[in-house]
XYZ file of C-alpha atoms in Angstrom:
727
model
C 0.000 0.000 0.000
C 2.982 2.316 0.563
C 3.806 2.243 -3.157
C 0.242 3.201 -4.091
C 0.332 6.148 -1.668
C 3.642 7.308 -3.106
C 2.235 7.161 -6.628
C -0.745 9.313 -5.650
C 1.539 11.832 -3.929
C 3.720 12.094 -7.042
C 0.613 12.572 -9.175
C -0.598 15.403 -6.941
C 2.781 17.151 -7.121
C 2.830 16.869 -10.908
C -0.633 18.395 -11.105
C 0.401 21.264 -8.818
C 3.431 22.016 -11.043
C 1.116 22.252 -14.020
C 2.812 19.458 -15.967
C -0.567 17.812 -16.458
C -4.089 17.856 -15.081
C -5.383 15.553 -12.359
C -5.195 11.930 -13.456
C -8.262 9.728 -13.826
C -8.859 7.075 -11.200
C -7.305 3.717 -11.910
C -10.219 1.321 -11.436
C -9.388 -2.377 -10.975
C -11.638 -5.474 -11.163
C -12.113 -7.525 -8.005
C -13.841 -10.908 -7.953
C -12.267 -12.367 -4.790
C -10.697 -11.089 -1.540
C -7.271 -12.064 -2.943
C -7.913 -9.991 -6.059
C -8.725 -7.010 -3.822
C -5.349 -7.306 -2.109
C -3.724 -7.604 -5.550
C -5.490 -4.451 -6.787
C -4.355 -2.515 -3.718
C -0.755 -3.675 -4.084
C -0.864 -2.803 -7.779
C -1.843 0.792 -7.036
C -5.592 0.978 -7.760
C -7.433 4.145 -6.749
C -10.758 2.316 -6.827
C -12.123 -1.184 -7.322
C -15.415 -2.527 -8.627
C -17.034 -5.658 -7.251
C -20.178 -7.722 -7.732
C -22.654 -9.394 -5.416
C -24.039 -12.882 -5.900
C -27.051 -11.452 -7.759
C -27.679 -8.658 -10.273
C -24.107 -8.639 -11.531
C -23.239 -8.734 -15.244
C -20.536 -11.281 -14.364
C -22.763 -13.982 -12.906
C -20.036 -16.645 -13.132
C -17.420 -14.652 -11.211
C -16.970 -15.712 -7.571
C -18.520 -12.395 -6.455
C -19.196 -11.440 -2.842
C -21.688 -11.913 -0.059
C -22.803 -8.821 1.829
C -20.595 -9.954 4.717
C -17.488 -10.247 2.553
C -18.261 -6.924 0.942
C -18.631 -5.290 4.356
C -15.097 -6.319 5.271
C -13.753 -5.270 1.863
C -15.311 -1.789 1.947
C -14.025 -1.158 5.472
C -10.465 -2.093 4.511
C -10.599 -0.274 1.184
C -11.689 2.981 2.771
C -8.905 2.705 5.365
C -6.481 2.562 2.413
C -8.104 5.447 0.556
C -9.518 3.143 -2.117
C -13.059 3.677 -3.416
C -15.439 0.750 -3.925
C -18.080 0.623 -6.662
C -20.655 -2.177 -6.596
C -21.582 -3.504 -10.038
C -25.341 -4.070 -9.947
C -25.357 -3.943 -13.719
C -27.689 -6.665 -14.951
C -31.188 -6.240 -16.317
C -33.963 -6.947 -13.825
C -37.218 -8.791 -14.498
C -40.553 -7.688 -13.113
C -40.771 -10.576 -10.654
C -37.398 -9.734 -9.075
C -38.119 -6.174 -7.946
C -38.849 -6.981 -4.291
C -35.713 -9.100 -3.954
C -33.749 -6.411 -5.791
C -34.850 -3.808 -3.257
C -33.611 -5.985 -0.395
C -30.259 -6.372 -2.149
C -29.957 -2.645 -2.833
C -30.870 -1.816 0.759
C -28.260 -4.218 2.136
C -25.576 -2.984 -0.258
C -26.285 0.685 0.454
C -25.888 0.158 4.202
C -22.274 -0.940 3.641
C -21.291 2.554 2.483
C -20.036 1.949 -1.081
C -18.913 4.924 -3.155
C -21.289 4.184 -6.048
C -23.526 1.629 -7.721
C -22.827 0.715 -11.361
C -26.245 0.299 -12.989
C -27.595 -0.748 -16.393
C -31.317 -1.231 -15.726
C -33.303 2.010 -15.751
C -35.794 0.466 -13.345
C -33.013 -0.173 -10.840
C -31.882 3.439 -11.188
C -35.500 4.563 -10.666
C -35.735 2.447 -7.506
C -32.450 3.811 -6.143
C -33.526 7.399 -6.566
C -36.969 6.827 -5.081
C -35.970 4.733 -2.056
C -32.188 4.998 -1.558
C -31.367 8.671 -1.741
C -27.684 9.595 -1.528
C -26.328 6.659 -3.531
C -24.128 7.783 -6.427
C -25.015 6.066 -9.709
C -22.681 5.242 -12.593
C -24.236 4.192 -15.904
C -22.837 0.834 -17.003
C -21.225 0.437 -20.419
C -24.184 -1.884 -21.097
C -26.341 1.256 -21.215
C -24.819 1.778 -24.703
C -24.435 5.548 -24.283
C -22.279 6.842 -27.149
C -23.542 10.375 -27.919
C -23.560 13.745 -26.176
C -27.366 13.551 -26.059
C -26.994 10.222 -24.283
C -24.674 11.774 -21.700
C -27.178 14.565 -21.110
C -30.014 12.060 -20.737
C -28.122 10.055 -18.107
C -27.294 13.220 -16.161
C -30.959 14.207 -16.209
C -31.848 10.779 -14.786
C -29.518 11.313 -11.843
C -26.358 9.504 -12.928
C -23.016 10.969 -11.852
C -20.836 9.102 -14.352
C -21.192 7.244 -17.658
C -18.949 4.309 -18.586
C -18.401 4.685 -22.318
C -18.451 1.753 -24.777
C -15.205 -0.004 -25.663
C -15.992 0.512 -29.348
C -14.916 4.172 -29.475
C -11.940 5.774 -31.207
C -9.609 8.154 -29.381
C -11.210 11.091 -31.182
C -14.708 9.979 -30.123
C -13.583 9.552 -26.498
C -12.046 13.025 -26.620
C -15.247 14.501 -28.090
C -17.547 12.931 -25.479
C -15.321 13.451 -22.431
C -14.691 17.090 -23.389
C -18.414 17.864 -23.673
C -18.535 18.568 -19.937
C -22.042 17.111 -19.663
C -21.174 14.408 -17.109
C -18.140 12.478 -15.811
C -16.981 9.764 -18.210
C -15.010 6.567 -17.726
C -13.386 4.262 -20.284
C -12.076 0.713 -20.413
C -8.340 0.583 -21.066
C -7.667 -3.151 -20.767
C -9.436 -6.503 -20.960
C -11.788 -8.593 -23.047
C -13.816 -7.062 -25.873
C -17.090 -8.306 -27.301
C -17.871 -8.415 -31.013
C -21.255 -6.850 -30.345
C -21.712 -3.279 -29.193
C -21.929 -3.196 -25.402
C -25.503 -3.777 -24.229
C -26.996 -4.814 -27.590
C -26.218 -8.560 -27.704
C -29.091 -11.054 -27.664
C -27.159 -13.865 -29.383
C -26.428 -15.546 -26.052
C -30.148 -15.804 -25.255
C -30.777 -17.220 -28.707
C -28.018 -19.864 -28.551
C -27.973 -20.814 -24.905
C -31.088 -19.376 -23.235
C -28.762 -17.237 -21.081
C -28.909 -13.463 -21.315
C -25.649 -11.550 -21.694
C -27.422 -8.480 -20.347
C -28.219 -10.433 -17.188
C -24.629 -11.582 -16.681
C -24.866 -15.107 -18.103
C -23.232 -14.759 -21.525
C -22.520 -18.001 -23.407
C -19.890 -16.145 -25.479
C -21.341 -16.714 -28.965
C -18.648 -14.464 -30.471
C -15.980 -16.962 -29.304
C -17.612 -20.002 -30.904
C -16.689 -21.880 -34.050
C -18.903 -21.352 -37.127
C -18.933 -22.812 -40.613
C -18.659 -20.453 -43.588
C -18.875 -22.545 -46.744
C -16.106 -25.123 -46.307
C -14.201 -23.004 -43.800
C -14.468 -23.286 -40.016
C -13.369 -20.519 -37.704
C -13.940 -18.201 -34.773
C -14.803 -15.369 -37.148
C -16.280 -13.073 -34.487
C -13.624 -13.359 -31.770
C -11.987 -9.971 -31.078
C -8.581 -9.432 -29.578
C -8.429 -8.317 -25.967
C -8.065 -4.583 -25.463
C -4.666 -3.193 -24.406
C -3.992 0.552 -24.419
C -0.632 0.753 -22.631
C 0.883 2.758 -25.475
C -2.129 5.098 -25.561
C -2.065 6.086 -21.882
C 0.318 8.986 -22.545
C -2.409 10.674 -24.618
C -5.460 9.320 -22.815
C -4.319 10.679 -19.454
C -4.511 14.207 -20.888
C -8.269 13.883 -21.503
C -10.804 14.999 -18.865
C -11.787 11.437 -17.968
C -12.942 10.314 -14.527
C -11.477 6.802 -14.620
C -9.429 4.235 -16.509
C -11.088 0.857 -16.041
C -9.552 -2.608 -16.254
C -11.905 -5.465 -17.224
C -11.540 -8.815 -15.455
C -13.697 -9.678 -12.443
C -13.331 -13.339 -13.414
C -9.533 -13.056 -13.484
C -7.159 -14.187 -10.748
C -5.051 -12.116 -8.376
C -1.915 -12.391 -10.531
C -3.662 -10.802 -13.508
C -5.207 -8.041 -11.399
C -1.928 -7.118 -9.685
C 0.256 -7.074 -12.820
C -2.196 -5.244 -15.082
C -3.000 -2.678 -12.387
C 0.717 -2.153 -11.695
C 1.442 -1.693 -15.414
C -1.177 1.024 -15.870
C -0.283 2.689 -12.555
C 3.308 2.955 -13.731
C 2.402 4.544 -17.062
C -0.152 6.915 -15.574
C 2.432 8.291 -13.125
C 5.449 8.425 -15.451
C 6.567 11.757 -16.915
C 6.473 12.107 -20.704
C 10.269 12.042 -21.026
C 10.465 8.633 -19.307
C 7.362 7.119 -20.899
C 9.116 4.981 -23.536
C 11.237 3.088 -20.982
C 8.249 2.688 -18.653
C 6.178 1.300 -21.536
C 8.737 -1.448 -22.159
C 8.600 -2.486 -18.520
C 4.790 -2.341 -18.422
C 4.629 -4.661 -21.414
C 6.955 -7.090 -19.634
C 4.628 -7.069 -16.627
C 1.590 -8.151 -18.639
C 3.412 -10.160 -21.292
C 3.304 -13.545 -19.553
C -0.331 -13.378 -18.424
C -2.700 -16.041 -19.833
C -4.773 -13.872 -22.173
C -5.774 -13.756 -25.819
C -3.801 -11.768 -28.338
C -4.171 -8.063 -27.618
C -4.706 -4.924 -29.671
C -5.722 -1.327 -29.162
C -9.245 -1.859 -30.526
C -10.614 1.255 -32.191
C -8.219 3.515 -30.299
C -6.140 4.297 -33.404
C -9.250 4.905 -35.523
C -11.937 2.857 -37.245
C -10.468 -0.193 -38.985
C -13.510 -2.497 -39.038
C -12.018 -4.936 -41.573
C -8.392 -5.061 -40.435
C -7.792 -8.322 -38.524
C -4.397 -7.055 -37.386
C -6.127 -4.632 -35.060
C -9.390 -6.308 -34.112
C -9.636 -10.070 -34.520
C -7.875 -13.043 -32.941
C -8.003 -16.756 -33.617
C -7.555 -17.236 -29.861
C -11.148 -17.571 -28.752
C -10.165 -18.485 -25.193
C -8.285 -16.376 -22.693
C -5.700 -18.640 -21.044
C -2.788 -21.062 -21.469
C -3.696 -24.182 -23.451
C -2.862 -27.341 -21.449
C -4.233 -30.139 -23.647
C -7.318 -32.162 -24.585
C -9.341 -33.764 -21.813
C -10.436 -37.382 -22.038
C -13.239 -38.455 -19.739
C -12.494 -41.296 -17.337
C -14.401 -42.788 -14.417
C -15.816 -41.348 -11.199
C -15.412 -37.708 -12.224
C -11.769 -38.010 -13.321
C -10.361 -36.805 -16.657
C -6.973 -37.518 -18.201
C -4.844 -35.051 -20.148
C -1.336 -34.975 -21.641
C -0.078 -31.664 -20.302
C 1.443 -29.071 -22.602
C 2.331 -26.990 -19.555
C 2.779 -27.517 -15.827
C -0.206 -27.692 -13.489
C -0.678 -27.198 -9.747
C -3.473 -27.737 -7.286
C -5.674 -24.643 -6.981
C -4.750 -23.401 -10.454
C -7.785 -21.771 -12.050
C -8.963 -23.746 -15.100
C -11.559 -23.554 -17.844
C -12.809 -26.186 -20.301
C -13.904 -25.279 -23.837
C -15.586 -27.535 -26.395
C -14.367 -27.886 -29.985
C -17.255 -25.643 -31.044
C -16.138 -22.858 -28.708
C -18.670 -23.363 -25.902
C -16.944 -22.215 -22.739
C -17.451 -23.626 -19.250
C -17.343 -21.820 -15.912
C -13.811 -21.303 -14.473
C -12.993 -23.498 -11.494
C -10.082 -24.319 -9.179
C -8.338 -27.683 -9.424
C -8.710 -29.403 -6.049
C -7.577 -32.969 -6.757
C -4.809 -34.338 -8.993
C -3.561 -37.933 -9.356
C -0.167 -38.751 -10.863
C 0.853 -42.423 -11.181
C -2.052 -43.320 -8.913
C -1.030 -40.990 -6.081
C -2.421 -37.655 -5.004
C 0.020 -34.872 -5.866
C -0.017 -31.077 -5.815
C 1.999 -30.635 -9.043
C 2.243 -32.200 -12.503
C 5.012 -31.156 -14.931
C 4.724 -30.485 -18.638
C 4.433 -33.773 -20.554
C 2.858 -35.678 -17.643
C -0.507 -37.450 -17.979
C -2.324 -36.868 -14.685
C -5.920 -37.637 -13.740
C -7.843 -34.519 -12.763
C -10.975 -34.520 -10.661
C -13.270 -31.903 -12.174
C -16.474 -30.470 -10.675
C -19.861 -31.324 -12.110
C -21.521 -27.967 -11.567
C -23.834 -25.782 -13.577
C -22.139 -24.307 -16.604
C -19.232 -26.781 -16.532
C -18.258 -28.269 -19.894
C -16.786 -31.708 -19.200
C -14.947 -32.804 -22.318
C -12.897 -30.636 -24.595
C -9.850 -28.380 -24.399
C -8.307 -27.486 -21.049
C -6.976 -23.975 -20.362
C -5.221 -22.481 -17.341
C -6.632 -19.032 -16.643
C -5.075 -18.319 -13.251
C -2.016 -19.300 -11.219
C -2.304 -20.878 -7.773
C 1.041 -19.348 -6.749
C -0.328 -15.820 -6.965
C -3.600 -16.841 -5.322
C -1.723 -18.362 -2.379
C 0.551 -15.327 -2.069
C -2.290 -12.848 -2.020
C -4.439 -15.083 0.189
C -1.838 -14.487 2.914
C -1.921 -10.707 2.497
C -3.150 -8.818 5.535
C -5.809 -7.103 3.424
C -7.255 -10.445 2.325
C -7.348 -11.705 5.895
C -8.933 -8.485 7.106
C -11.704 -8.790 4.496
C -12.463 -12.349 5.572
C -12.405 -11.424 9.259
C -14.749 -8.515 8.596
C -17.146 -10.891 6.896
C -17.133 -13.094 9.961
C -18.399 -10.363 12.256
C -20.898 -8.867 9.821
C -24.514 -8.872 11.024
C -27.020 -7.949 8.330
C -29.874 -5.723 9.393
C -33.305 -7.208 9.388
C -35.281 -6.252 6.316
C -38.108 -3.846 7.083
C -41.268 -3.698 5.041
C -41.375 -0.559 2.891
C -44.699 1.139 2.221
C -43.020 3.200 -0.487
C -41.918 0.010 -2.245
C -45.390 -1.430 -1.846
C -46.754 1.652 -3.557
C -44.288 1.357 -6.438
C -45.095 -2.314 -6.973
C -48.862 -2.067 -6.544
C -50.728 -3.774 -9.374
C -53.410 -1.909 -11.289
C -57.024 -2.456 -10.333
C -58.239 -3.611 -13.754
C -57.009 -7.173 -14.403
C -55.711 -8.399 -17.792
C -58.387 -9.563 -20.181
C -58.674 -11.988 -23.081
C -58.979 -10.790 -26.665
C -59.909 -12.685 -29.801
C -57.365 -13.573 -32.519
C -59.091 -11.087 -34.828
C -58.688 -8.310 -32.269
C -55.034 -9.203 -31.769
C -54.428 -9.068 -35.531
C -55.597 -5.442 -35.506
C -52.842 -4.628 -32.969
C -49.930 -5.598 -35.216
C -47.282 -2.980 -36.003
C -45.459 -3.843 -39.230
C -41.741 -2.996 -39.325
C -40.223 -2.527 -42.794
C -36.876 -1.567 -44.318
C -38.406 0.533 -47.094
C -41.647 2.355 -47.795
C -41.747 1.607 -51.501
C -44.229 -1.301 -51.120
C -46.316 0.293 -48.410
C -49.463 0.399 -50.548
C -49.295 -3.396 -51.004
C -48.693 -4.126 -47.322
C -51.461 -1.720 -46.332
C -53.996 -4.311 -47.491
C -53.079 -6.433 -44.465
C -54.502 -3.757 -42.180
C -51.659 -3.184 -39.673
C -52.192 -0.682 -36.875
C -48.890 1.065 -37.670
C -45.989 1.015 -40.120
C -42.472 1.319 -38.699
C -40.139 2.855 -41.306
C -36.437 3.793 -41.067
C -35.857 7.531 -40.973
C -34.148 7.995 -44.334
C -34.418 10.665 -46.998
C -35.699 8.059 -49.457
C -38.501 6.933 -47.150
C -39.472 10.520 -46.357
C -39.708 11.091 -50.111
C -41.926 7.998 -50.475
C -44.197 9.281 -47.703
C -45.173 12.294 -49.813
C -46.826 9.866 -52.233
C -48.841 7.995 -49.575
C -52.555 8.557 -49.073
C -53.295 10.466 -45.880
C -54.688 7.364 -44.138
C -51.303 5.643 -44.569
C -49.301 8.715 -43.532
C -51.141 8.745 -40.223
C -49.903 5.220 -39.499
C -46.178 5.873 -40.090
C -43.734 5.701 -37.167
C -40.194 6.864 -38.033
C -37.531 4.536 -36.572
C -33.949 5.505 -35.736
C -30.866 3.221 -35.985
C -29.341 1.755 -32.798
C -25.881 3.306 -33.262
C -25.631 6.997 -34.094
C -22.046 8.030 -33.512
C -21.166 11.669 -34.107
C -21.660 13.225 -36.657
C -24.462 10.816 -37.685
C -26.511 12.099 -34.741
C -26.540 15.558 -36.331
C -27.665 14.085 -39.652
C -30.537 12.261 -37.949
C -31.671 15.505 -36.384
C -31.830 17.055 -39.863
C -33.855 14.086 -41.149
C -36.222 14.235 -38.173
C -36.906 17.906 -38.869
C -37.515 17.083 -42.541
C -39.974 14.295 -41.631
C -41.782 16.619 -39.240
C -42.096 19.308 -41.886
C -43.697 16.803 -44.291
C -46.027 15.237 -41.710
C -49.762 15.861 -41.790
C -49.992 14.935 -38.096
C -49.906 17.451 -35.276
C -47.805 15.004 -33.242
C -45.667 12.776 -35.521
C -44.451 9.519 -34.038
C -40.818 8.387 -33.758
C -39.159 5.273 -32.333
C -35.828 5.830 -30.557
C -33.209 3.065 -30.408
C -31.097 4.507 -27.598
C -31.611 6.826 -24.659
C -29.699 9.666 -26.331
C -32.182 9.730 -29.200
C -35.033 10.251 -26.730
C -33.308 13.385 -25.505
C -32.554 14.480 -29.069
C -36.187 14.090 -30.153
C -37.477 15.843 -27.040
C -35.363 18.875 -27.899
C -36.914 19.304 -31.359
C -39.264 22.309 -31.808
C -42.430 20.240 -32.150
C -44.401 17.990 -29.835
C -43.784 14.353 -30.771
C -44.981 10.918 -29.714
C -41.835 8.972 -28.826
C -41.561 5.188 -28.553
C -38.462 3.145 -27.729
C -37.513 -0.122 -29.393
C -35.944 -3.258 -27.904
C -32.438 -1.729 -27.934
C -33.602 0.302 -24.927
C -34.219 -2.828 -22.852
C -37.259 -2.935 -20.566
C -38.106 -6.000 -18.468
C -39.778 -4.276 -15.516
C -42.374 -1.537 -15.178
C -40.055 0.794 -13.238
C -37.786 1.005 -16.293
C -40.865 1.879 -18.343
C -41.859 4.546 -15.810
C -38.379 6.072 -16.000
C -38.713 6.349 -19.771
C -42.201 7.809 -19.302
C -40.667 10.461 -17.069
C -38.188 11.277 -19.852
C -40.989 11.909 -22.341
C -41.532 8.439 -23.851
C -45.168 7.443 -24.251
C -44.629 3.805 -25.309
C -41.806 1.316 -24.593
C -41.127 -1.912 -26.463
C -40.494 -4.749 -24.024
C -37.203 -6.579 -24.583
C -37.312 -9.576 -26.917
C -35.764 -11.508 -24.003
C -39.098 -11.313 -22.167
C -40.340 -14.644 -20.774
C -43.867 -15.817 -20.019
C -43.808 -14.949 -16.328
C -42.400 -11.467 -16.952
C -45.030 -10.864 -19.640
C -47.798 -11.891 -17.240
C -46.545 -9.649 -14.436
C -45.928 -6.665 -16.701
C -49.539 -6.813 -17.860
C -50.626 -6.540 -14.225
C -48.269 -3.685 -13.272
C -49.536 -0.135 -12.857
C -47.913 1.728 -15.752
C -49.460 5.070 -14.753
C -50.290 5.939 -18.352
C -47.215 4.448 -20.043
C -48.050 2.233 -23.041
C -46.339 -1.012 -24.046
C -45.365 -2.816 -27.242
C -44.176 -6.421 -27.452
C -41.896 -7.919 -30.078
C -43.831 -10.807 -31.631
C -42.165 -11.884 -34.868
C -38.998 -11.209 -36.801
C -35.365 -12.055 -37.396
C -33.904 -9.897 -34.627
C -30.384 -8.485 -34.721
C -28.512 -10.882 -32.448
C -25.261 -8.946 -32.945
C -24.981 -5.215 -33.690
C -21.372 -4.182 -34.210
C -18.876 -1.710 -35.662
C -16.566 -4.634 -36.416
C -16.666 -6.432 -39.762
C -15.176 -9.953 -39.773
C -12.839 -9.957 -42.800
C -13.859 -13.475 -43.896
C -17.603 -12.758 -43.982
C -19.025 -10.583 -46.741
C -22.267 -8.637 -46.628
C -25.331 -10.931 -46.979
C -23.161 -14.030 -46.436
C -24.639 -17.058 -44.651
C -22.818 -19.004 -41.936
C -23.807 -21.894 -39.677
C -23.426 -22.791 -36.001
C -22.306 -26.179 -34.725
C -25.986 -27.037 -34.188
C -26.901 -26.362 -37.808
C -28.525 -22.967 -37.225
C -28.136 -20.573 -40.157
C -27.382 -16.873 -39.812
C -26.834 -13.934 -42.151
C -24.513 -10.976 -41.715
C -25.829 -7.660 -42.999
C -23.673 -4.547 -43.382
C -24.929 -0.980 -43.736
C -23.265 2.388 -43.073
C -20.378 0.802 -41.188
C -22.617 -1.217 -38.863
C -22.848 -5.019 -39.025
C -25.829 -6.993 -37.770
C -26.294 -10.764 -37.561
C -29.767 -12.267 -38.000
C -31.144 -15.818 -37.782
C -32.383 -17.097 -41.123
C -35.569 -18.481 -39.613
C -38.226 -16.089 -38.408
C -38.987 -16.292 -34.696
C -42.326 -16.124 -32.923
C -41.808 -15.094 -29.314
C -44.813 -17.016 -28.138
C -44.447 -15.964 -24.500
C -46.307 -12.773 -25.476
C -49.033 -14.440 -27.466
C -52.378 -16.120 -26.697
C -52.311 -14.647 -23.189
C -54.515 -12.084 -21.444
C -53.448 -8.523 -22.176
C -53.224 -5.502 -19.922
C -54.918 -2.206 -20.664
C -51.512 -0.623 -21.354
C -50.650 -2.952 -24.255
C -51.216 -1.200 -27.578
C -49.507 -3.500 -30.062
C -47.205 -6.287 -31.209
C -44.283 -5.717 -33.562
C -44.018 -7.871 -36.682
C -40.566 -7.207 -38.145
C -40.078 -8.215 -41.794
C -37.005 -6.069 -42.528
C -34.718 -9.076 -43.033
C -37.211 -11.178 -45.027
C -36.432 -12.017 -48.660
C -40.080 -11.386 -49.515
C -41.493 -8.999 -46.879
C -44.999 -9.087 -48.349
C -45.243 -12.888 -48.337
C -43.797 -13.142 -44.837
C -46.039 -10.414 -43.450
C -49.112 -12.023 -45.008
C -48.220 -15.398 -43.485
C -47.741 -13.895 -40.038
C -50.985 -11.894 -40.180
C -52.972 -14.944 -41.288
C -51.443 -17.079 -38.554
C -52.298 -14.483 -35.911
C -55.902 -14.291 -37.134
C -56.216 -18.068 -36.805
C -54.726 -17.945 -33.329
C -52.519 -21.022 -33.836
C -49.184 -19.860 -35.234
C -46.890 -22.108 -33.253
C -45.092 -25.393 -33.587
C -44.916 -27.331 -30.343
C -45.305 -25.733 -26.914
C -45.015 -21.982 -26.336
C -41.458 -20.712 -25.897
C -39.332 -17.607 -25.606
C -35.704 -16.545 -25.789
C -35.140 -17.759 -22.222
C -36.389 -21.301 -22.821
C -36.865 -22.339 -26.434
C -37.506 -20.221 -29.488
C -40.332 -21.332 -31.725
C -39.892 -21.186 -35.493
C -42.906 -20.263 -37.572
C -43.352 -22.129 -40.841
C -44.195 -19.597 -43.498
C -44.373 -19.783 -47.239
C -41.918 -16.960 -47.817
C -39.091 -17.681 -50.272
C -36.117 -19.423 -48.636
């Protein structure tokens, strides 16, 4: 801890001399008490941790309230801030339990909560006043309007996406709207932060709820070629720190709550060194920092988009190493829970391991607790040996496949003996949680509406369908189906088409905005919105925003509008909907990850005037990304190991991946509806023949029996609708 204090003192002196401004915090990941000690030794100014629930790293060890009590006490003694990552989405049925968790966490005195779910933020402000909120990178805020929106909602800081260039980081951080934080090191996802639903599709586990199945690390088939086409390099910005530290950023963040103490200590030390080194000595310090992190078990690294946008350059973005760790060999299943392996590297008891299948499916990391060599229990096996390993049969464990070492037992043992680690554990032992008290305020927030859901006929439901299209050129043909609304992209071409529509069609048009609107595209969209408004025959034209910044942007236009949000602004509880309502949204689209129970409870919740849409049919964007895999061309088809077919679509520098089969999310169908439900979205943008597909869906809805097998959803099983559209 003495070294960390010295670093901070040197930083303060440098700032006083005017050689540079105050440095950002160095924010380290902590998944275990040992990792906390490692972060402190490495020189972290702050750490971020997760609890057992509501963390976007569900498979990290995470902390109990008792352990966290001890950690926060020790951290504050050392001058280290503690941020609790409560950054998963929350379903309607979890709100009471969430409140108990928030109440317990707040009593420990953390320095901030890191939050993704707008309903959680709403709950914190209503019932836990005084808690500082940081908007998670999963909030997908990437515009100045987005920063302003988060500030208005009570956030103190926004964690920017990893998919930004240096110039974009400079532009956003210099806006002065709100404190900003960036990731400087760690794993990157192919998909834009907060927009991935591929994990729910492939493994019924939501990435936005902390249970990602890592679809971007899996093996796919493209023609005759197999590969991990979507696997990005890990982010490393050591060489960029000299310039980044000059920006008005609040924090440099290191990813890795599932990493061991060795990783946390060395990476934190490397960035601490470079942050505190004068410009004239930076080159020598950079060499040493690279040595510190060079032997860690990670994927290949790159600077991401830091040097600019190179979406098709594999040198900067993509890696064939889908797994982070040292490859040890192929496991062969034996008897009684034992597996054999011919080691390509040494192995010790308590090393942290991970098993990955040949198709890229990754298991949960675990510690090796039993090792047999020549029939005897040992604590070490050298390279070339063929030991028997006893591996745990727990949820998320992949038994056969490739074995990787992702953490060293030596470092874990060393940091386990640190006084800070012991103090955390001792603090946990004396922790006494307060008894939960019933909250009348919470009861009021969660009170169900008086009018119960009611049944409607298939014919009535068919009249509630909102048809989402990619172009307005065939609108007159699709109008014969009788949809309640048409959702059209806000483009100059579509605005031009709208001038030719009959007035009855114009009244049904809702202008939709794209999910990613990096500057200066956000300015162009404002121009298009004003053009659409000027052409509209409606007093209050309707728009659908795809991120929270667009809501703010539309609200600032000089005309009263009706604003909806689409599924890229995820809503799984009514408090999130109420927060959007407060921001000027009149209708929210419930996330396509909605399950049957959540649908039922949302229809009973008191929305206080907020209206709801549900996604019913389409080929949703499972990935939305700035990256373009160099092997996959626009409109190309590729296949998963289970035979599922997908298509990559590229437009204006943004890549999306869609399933080739249309999906009916039957959890929101053939059920009673609440009085707040005004429609179901039928999305035919990615259909080869939108008219044929739309007709098939509308006819199926009218008949009331559109499903194959039992009802399903993206959390259990997705149902595929057989339609007569061209294949």
